[in-house]
mmCIF file of C-alpha atoms in Angstrom:
data_model
loop_
_atom_site.group_PDB
_atom_site.id
_atom_site.type_symbol
_atom_site.label_atom_id
_atom_site.label_comp_id
_atom_site.label_asym_id
_atom_site.label_seq_id
_atom_site.Cartn_x
_atom_site.Cartn_y
_atom_site.Cartn_z
ATOM 1 C CA MET A 25 139.486 -60.352 -11.929
ATOM 2 C CA SER A 26 138.497 -63.806 -13.113
ATOM 3 C CA ASN A 27 139.405 -65.652 -16.304
ATOM 4 C CA ASP A 28 135.831 -64.969 -17.634
ATOM 5 C CA MET A 29 135.849 -63.053 -20.889
ATOM 6 C CA ASN A 30 137.214 -59.536 -20.440
ATOM 7 C CA ASP A 31 137.504 -56.455 -22.665
ATOM 8 C CA ILE A 32 141.246 -55.679 -22.925
ATOM 9 C CA ILE A 33 142.778 -52.609 -24.487
ATOM 10 C CA ILE A 34 146.334 -52.885 -25.767
ATOM 11 C CA PHE A 35 148.232 -49.837 -26.637
ATOM 12 C CA GLY A 36 151.213 -50.333 -28.900
ATOM 13 C CA ALA A 37 149.530 -53.360 -30.386
ATOM 14 C CA GLY A 38 151.421 -53.244 -33.544
ATOM 15 C CA GLY A 39 154.791 -54.106 -32.079
ATOM 16 C CA ARG A 40 156.161 -57.635 -31.435
ATOM 17 C CA VAL A 41 155.057 -57.856 -27.792
ATOM 18 C CA GLY A 42 151.770 -56.103 -28.596
ATOM 19 C CA ARG A 43 150.986 -58.455 -31.339
ATOM 20 C CA ALA A 44 151.686 -61.529 -29.229
ATOM 21 C CA ALA A 45 149.470 -60.089 -26.462
ATOM 22 C CA VAL A 46 146.663 -59.551 -28.931
ATOM 23 C CA ALA A 47 146.983 -62.969 -30.256
ATOM 24 C CA GLU A 48 147.004 -64.580 -26.743
ATOM 25 C CA ALA A 49 144.129 -62.508 -25.495
ATOM 26 C CA ALA A 50 142.007 -63.442 -28.404
ATOM 27 C CA ALA A 51 142.950 -67.075 -28.103
ATOM 28 C CA ARG A 52 141.685 -67.005 -24.585
ATOM 29 C CA GLY A 53 138.301 -65.713 -25.615
ATOM 30 C CA HIS A 54 138.801 -62.075 -24.609
ATOM 31 C CA ARG A 55 137.630 -59.078 -26.647
ATOM 32 C CA VAL A 56 140.440 -56.917 -27.587
ATOM 33 C CA THR A 57 140.821 -53.351 -28.613
ATOM 34 C CA ALA A 58 144.231 -53.056 -30.506
ATOM 35 C CA VAL A 59 145.365 -49.415 -30.448
ATOM 36 C CA VAL A 60 148.045 -48.288 -32.875
ATOM 37 C CA ARG A 61 149.194 -44.972 -34.312
ATOM 38 C CA ASP A 62 148.443 -46.020 -37.952
ATOM 39 C CA PRO A 63 145.802 -48.739 -38.406
ATOM 40 C CA ALA A 64 146.420 -48.829 -42.203
ATOM 41 C CA ALA A 65 149.850 -50.410 -41.471
ATOM 42 C CA HIS A 66 148.485 -53.064 -39.134
ATOM 43 C CA LEU A 67 145.228 -54.201 -40.880
ATOM 44 C CA ASP A 68 146.157 -57.868 -40.219
ATOM 45 C CA LEU A 69 145.509 -57.337 -36.596
ATOM 46 C CA ALA A 70 141.760 -56.904 -36.929
ATOM 47 C CA GLY A 71 139.661 -60.095 -36.303
ATOM 48 C CA VAL A 72 136.466 -61.413 -34.945
ATOM 49 C CA SER A 73 137.273 -60.461 -31.348
ATOM 50 C CA VAL A 74 139.772 -57.800 -32.126
ATOM 51 C CA THR A 75 138.898 -54.173 -32.960
ATOM 52 C CA LEU A 76 141.750 -52.194 -34.550
ATOM 53 C CA ILE A 77 141.694 -48.524 -33.751
ATOM 54 C CA GLN A 78 143.849 -45.397 -33.933
ATOM 55 C CA GLY A 79 144.953 -43.826 -30.670
ATOM 56 C CA ASP A 80 147.611 -42.008 -28.697
ATOM 57 C CA VAL A 81 148.710 -43.475 -25.384
ATOM 58 C CA THR A 82 150.285 -40.171 -24.477
ATOM 59 C CA ASP A 83 147.100 -38.348 -24.629
ATOM 60 C CA ALA A 84 144.900 -38.711 -21.573
ATOM 61 C CA ALA A 85 141.697 -37.859 -23.500
ATOM 62 C CA SER A 86 142.470 -40.381 -26.148
ATOM 63 C CA VAL A 87 143.112 -43.080 -23.479
ATOM 64 C CA ALA A 88 139.855 -42.238 -21.645
ATOM 65 C CA ALA A 89 137.785 -42.338 -24.661
ATOM 66 C CA LEU A 90 139.214 -45.593 -26.038
ATOM 67 C CA ALA A 91 139.481 -47.426 -22.640
ATOM 68 C CA ALA A 92 135.891 -46.824 -21.425
ATOM 69 C CA GLY A 93 134.088 -50.087 -20.978
ATOM 70 C CA HIS A 94 137.343 -52.191 -20.667
ATOM 71 C CA THR A 95 138.407 -54.177 -17.648
ATOM 72 C CA ALA A 96 142.135 -54.007 -18.187
ATOM 73 C CA ALA A 97 144.833 -52.169 -20.135
ATOM 74 C CA LEU A 98 148.323 -53.104 -21.413
ATOM 75 C CA ASN A 99 150.861 -50.646 -22.554
ATOM 76 C CA ALA A 100 153.280 -52.175 -24.977
ATOM 77 C CA SER A 101 154.199 -48.968 -26.766
ATOM 78 C CA ALA A 102 157.634 -47.651 -27.446
ATOM 79 C CA ARG A 103 159.082 -44.756 -29.456
ATOM 80 C CA MET A 104 162.581 -44.588 -30.961
ATOM 81 C CA ASP A 105 162.164 -41.193 -32.539
ATOM 82 C CA ILE A 106 161.851 -39.323 -29.266
ATOM 83 C CA PRO A 107 163.683 -39.419 -25.967
ATOM 84 C CA SER A 108 162.739 -42.473 -23.916
ATOM 85 C CA GLU A 109 161.976 -40.660 -20.814
ATOM 86 C CA GLU A 110 159.732 -38.302 -22.701
ATOM 87 C CA HIS A 111 157.602 -41.054 -24.189
ATOM 88 C CA PHE A 112 157.311 -43.262 -21.168
ATOM 89 C CA THR A 113 156.445 -40.506 -18.691
ATOM 90 C CA ALA A 114 153.954 -39.018 -21.032
ATOM 91 C CA ALA A 115 152.329 -42.392 -21.510
ATOM 92 C CA ALA A 116 152.322 -43.021 -17.757
ATOM 93 C CA LYS A 117 150.695 -39.693 -17.028
ATOM 94 C CA ALA A 118 148.037 -40.169 -19.777
ATOM 95 C CA LEU A 119 147.273 -43.730 -18.587
ATOM 96 C CA VAL A 120 146.921 -42.737 -14.944
ATOM 97 C CA ALA A 121 144.596 -39.934 -15.852
ATOM 98 C CA GLY A 122 142.720 -41.622 -18.745
ATOM 99 C CA LEU A 123 142.214 -44.949 -17.207
ATOM 100 C CA SER A 124 140.981 -43.361 -14.017
ATOM 101 C CA GLU A 125 138.349 -41.391 -15.982
ATOM 102 C CA ALA A 126 137.432 -44.481 -17.896
ATOM 103 C CA GLY A 127 137.069 -46.626 -14.912
ATOM 104 C CA VAL A 128 139.689 -49.211 -15.871
ATOM 105 C CA ARG A 129 141.188 -50.641 -12.707
ATOM 106 C CA ARG A 130 143.980 -52.802 -14.035
ATOM 107 C CA LEU A 131 147.096 -51.728 -15.880
ATOM 108 C CA LEU A 132 150.138 -53.704 -17.127
ATOM 109 C CA THR A 133 152.995 -51.894 -18.718
ATOM 110 C CA LEU A 134 156.363 -53.260 -20.015
ATOM 111 C CA GLY A 135 159.629 -52.565 -18.390
ATOM 112 C CA ILE A 136 163.239 -53.232 -19.408
ATOM 113 C CA ALA A 137 165.634 -55.756 -17.936
ATOM 114 C CA THR A 138 168.566 -53.318 -17.434
ATOM 115 C CA THR A 139 166.506 -51.562 -14.611
ATOM 116 C CA LEU A 140 166.418 -54.841 -12.454
ATOM 117 C CA GLU A 141 168.767 -55.407 -9.646
ATOM 118 C CA SER A 142 171.580 -57.833 -10.133
ATOM 119 C CA GLU A 143 172.374 -57.592 -6.282
ATOM 120 C CA PRO A 144 170.666 -55.577 -3.604
ATOM 121 C CA GLY A 145 170.659 -51.935 -4.461
ATOM 122 C CA VAL A 146 172.621 -52.438 -7.740
ATOM 123 C CA ARG A 147 170.849 -52.407 -11.131
ATOM 124 C CA LEU A 148 172.311 -53.669 -14.365
ATOM 125 C CA MET A 149 172.258 -50.175 -15.748
ATOM 126 C CA ASP A 150 174.425 -48.864 -12.967
ATOM 127 C CA ALA A 151 177.538 -50.738 -14.155
ATOM 128 C CA PRO A 152 180.339 -48.407 -15.043
ATOM 129 C CA GLU A 153 180.751 -50.017 -18.504
ATOM 130 C CA PHE A 154 177.038 -49.866 -19.288
ATOM 131 C CA PRO A 155 176.661 -47.907 -22.635
ATOM 132 C CA ALA A 156 175.397 -44.363 -22.012
ATOM 133 C CA ALA A 157 172.778 -44.659 -24.911
ATOM 134 C CA TRP A 158 171.334 -47.831 -23.328
ATOM 135 C CA ARG A 159 171.244 -46.132 -19.884
ATOM 136 C CA ALA A 160 169.259 -43.166 -21.330
ATOM 137 C CA PHE A 161 166.697 -45.508 -22.733
ATOM 138 C CA ALA A 162 166.411 -47.520 -19.541
ATOM 139 C CA GLN A 163 166.122 -44.440 -17.654
ATOM 140 C CA GLY A 164 162.717 -43.818 -19.383
ATOM 141 C CA HIS A 165 161.303 -46.919 -17.758
ATOM 142 C CA VAL A 166 162.857 -45.815 -14.314
ATOM 143 C CA ALA A 167 161.027 -42.494 -14.699
ATOM 144 C CA GLU A 168 157.877 -44.303 -15.810
ATOM 145 C CA PHE A 169 158.058 -46.593 -12.678
ATOM 146 C CA GLU A 170 158.666 -43.699 -10.411
ATOM 147 C CA LEU A 171 155.774 -41.709 -11.894
ATOM 148 C CA LEU A 172 153.302 -44.610 -11.590
ATOM 149 C CA THR A 173 154.462 -45.157 -7.933
ATOM 150 C CA ALA A 174 153.904 -41.410 -7.168
ATOM 151 C CA GLU A 175 150.794 -40.619 -9.111
ATOM 152 C CA ALA A 176 148.662 -43.664 -9.525
ATOM 153 C CA GLY A 177 145.910 -43.697 -6.908
ATOM 154 C CA PRO A 178 144.709 -46.838 -5.126
ATOM 155 C CA GLU A 179 141.873 -47.279 -7.740
ATOM 156 C CA LEU A 180 144.506 -48.239 -10.359
ATOM 157 C CA ASP A 181 146.102 -51.686 -9.803
ATOM 158 C CA TRP A 182 149.176 -51.352 -12.005
ATOM 159 C CA LEU A 183 152.177 -53.592 -12.648
ATOM 160 C CA MET A 184 155.400 -53.235 -14.676
ATOM 161 C CA VAL A 185 156.257 -56.544 -16.368
ATOM 162 C CA VAL A 186 159.951 -56.886 -17.285
ATOM 163 C CA PRO A 187 161.095 -59.343 -19.911
ATOM 164 C CA PRO A 188 164.840 -60.553 -19.833
ATOM 165 C CA LEU A 189 167.543 -59.022 -21.932
ATOM 166 C CA ASP A 190 167.081 -61.409 -24.722
ATOM 167 C CA LEU A 191 163.526 -61.071 -26.091
ATOM 168 C CA ALA A 192 164.105 -62.503 -29.520
ATOM 169 C CA PRO A 193 161.730 -63.713 -32.123
ATOM 170 C CA GLU A 194 163.617 -67.012 -32.488
ATOM 171 C CA ALA A 195 163.358 -67.895 -28.798
ATOM 172 C CA LYS A 196 161.849 -71.276 -28.166
ATOM 173 C CA VAL A 197 158.235 -71.155 -26.975
ATOM 174 C CA THR A 198 158.157 -73.246 -23.791
ATOM 175 C CA GLY A 199 154.622 -72.717 -22.520
ATOM 176 C CA GLY A 200 155.979 -71.661 -19.187
ATOM 177 C CA TYR A 201 157.813 -68.794 -17.346
ATOM 178 C CA ARG A 202 159.382 -67.973 -14.063
ATOM 179 C CA THR A 203 158.935 -64.652 -12.121
ATOM 180 C CA ALA A 204 160.909 -62.501 -9.609
ATOM 181 C CA VAL A 205 160.101 -59.187 -7.968
ATOM 182 C CA GLY A 206 162.588 -56.492 -8.835
ATOM 183 C CA THR A 207 165.600 -58.760 -9.540
ATOM 184 C CA VAL A 208 167.321 -60.415 -12.442
ATOM 185 C CA ILE A 209 166.324 -64.092 -12.857
ATOM 186 C CA ASP A 210 169.102 -66.624 -13.000
ATOM 187 C CA GLY A 211 169.282 -68.727 -16.152
ATOM 188 C CA PRO A 212 169.421 -68.104 -19.893
ATOM 189 C CA GLY A 213 167.826 -64.598 -19.692
ATOM 190 C CA ARG A 214 165.587 -65.003 -22.572
ATOM 191 C CA ILE A 215 161.811 -65.538 -23.396
ATOM 192 C CA ALA A 216 159.694 -66.015 -26.517
ATOM 193 C CA HIS A 217 157.122 -63.294 -27.214
ATOM 194 C CA ALA A 218 154.410 -65.948 -26.828
ATOM 195 C CA ASP A 219 155.604 -66.944 -23.433
ATOM 196 C CA LEU A 220 155.760 -63.350 -22.376
ATOM 197 C CA ALA A 221 152.364 -62.785 -23.666
ATOM 198 C CA ARG A 222 151.116 -65.699 -21.539
ATOM 199 C CA ALA A 223 152.594 -64.100 -18.417
ATOM 200 C CA LEU A 224 150.797 -60.774 -19.295
ATOM 201 C CA LEU A 225 147.481 -62.355 -19.688
ATOM 202 C CA ASP A 226 147.856 -64.547 -16.596
ATOM 203 C CA GLU A 227 148.361 -61.308 -14.561
ATOM 204 C CA ILE A 228 145.351 -59.716 -16.195
ATOM 205 C CA GLU A 229 143.122 -62.637 -15.585
ATOM 206 C CA HIS A 230 144.411 -63.521 -12.141
ATOM 207 C CA PRO A 231 146.255 -60.464 -10.717
ATOM 208 C CA ARG A 232 149.024 -61.743 -8.273
ATOM 209 C CA HIS A 233 151.383 -58.680 -8.269
ATOM 210 C CA SER A 234 150.758 -55.001 -7.914
ATOM 211 C CA ARG A 235 152.912 -51.815 -7.921
ATOM 212 C CA VAL A 236 156.214 -53.639 -8.452
ATOM 213 C CA GLN A 237 158.691 -54.614 -11.390
ATOM 214 C CA LEU A 238 157.828 -58.265 -12.061
ATOM 215 C CA ALA A 239 160.708 -59.900 -13.940
ATOM 216 C CA VAL A 240 159.637 -62.707 -16.299
ATOM 217 C CA SER A 241 161.923 -65.273 -17.863
ATOM 218 C CA VAL A 242 161.952 -68.972 -18.862
#
């Protein structure tokens, strides 16, 4: 996929990462479909190259209908009112089926740093002192990754992009980032939303990683 103008659909566009990705994609000249559950709450997202629309990332029919004609999709959605595993597996199933029907070949989805390995075979979430509530949320992304690995066919080039533990609004925008496959990145363990969005759009424009957890940090 080149860096020519693409049509990109972003699910969960109303969240912080989703908004940053919409802004970065639009700034690069791409056409963006910003999908949210309640468009009335996110009217500021709409713009010259951004179409704001209601949709459900956990419904394959909704995904297929909205994603038709797009070259890439990003899932930045999250739900705090239902169990993590329920949401992320439902979204993964719907995206695999819906994007396949729509003919979209590139999918990026967000992971969580606690699922990364701190040493071979040992994830951050496996530590005995790791809070049970956090482990339950992290398990949703583990299940999502396993489902994508098992059920996404070769026609869907998917990638889970994993920001560091500190994904804070006040983080300094550096204009750069580092990556690692499946492991925690040494250093401050933080990244600005704008820098994360830059990494996401770079992987959409020039796919370099596929079917792995790609850790991203400054």
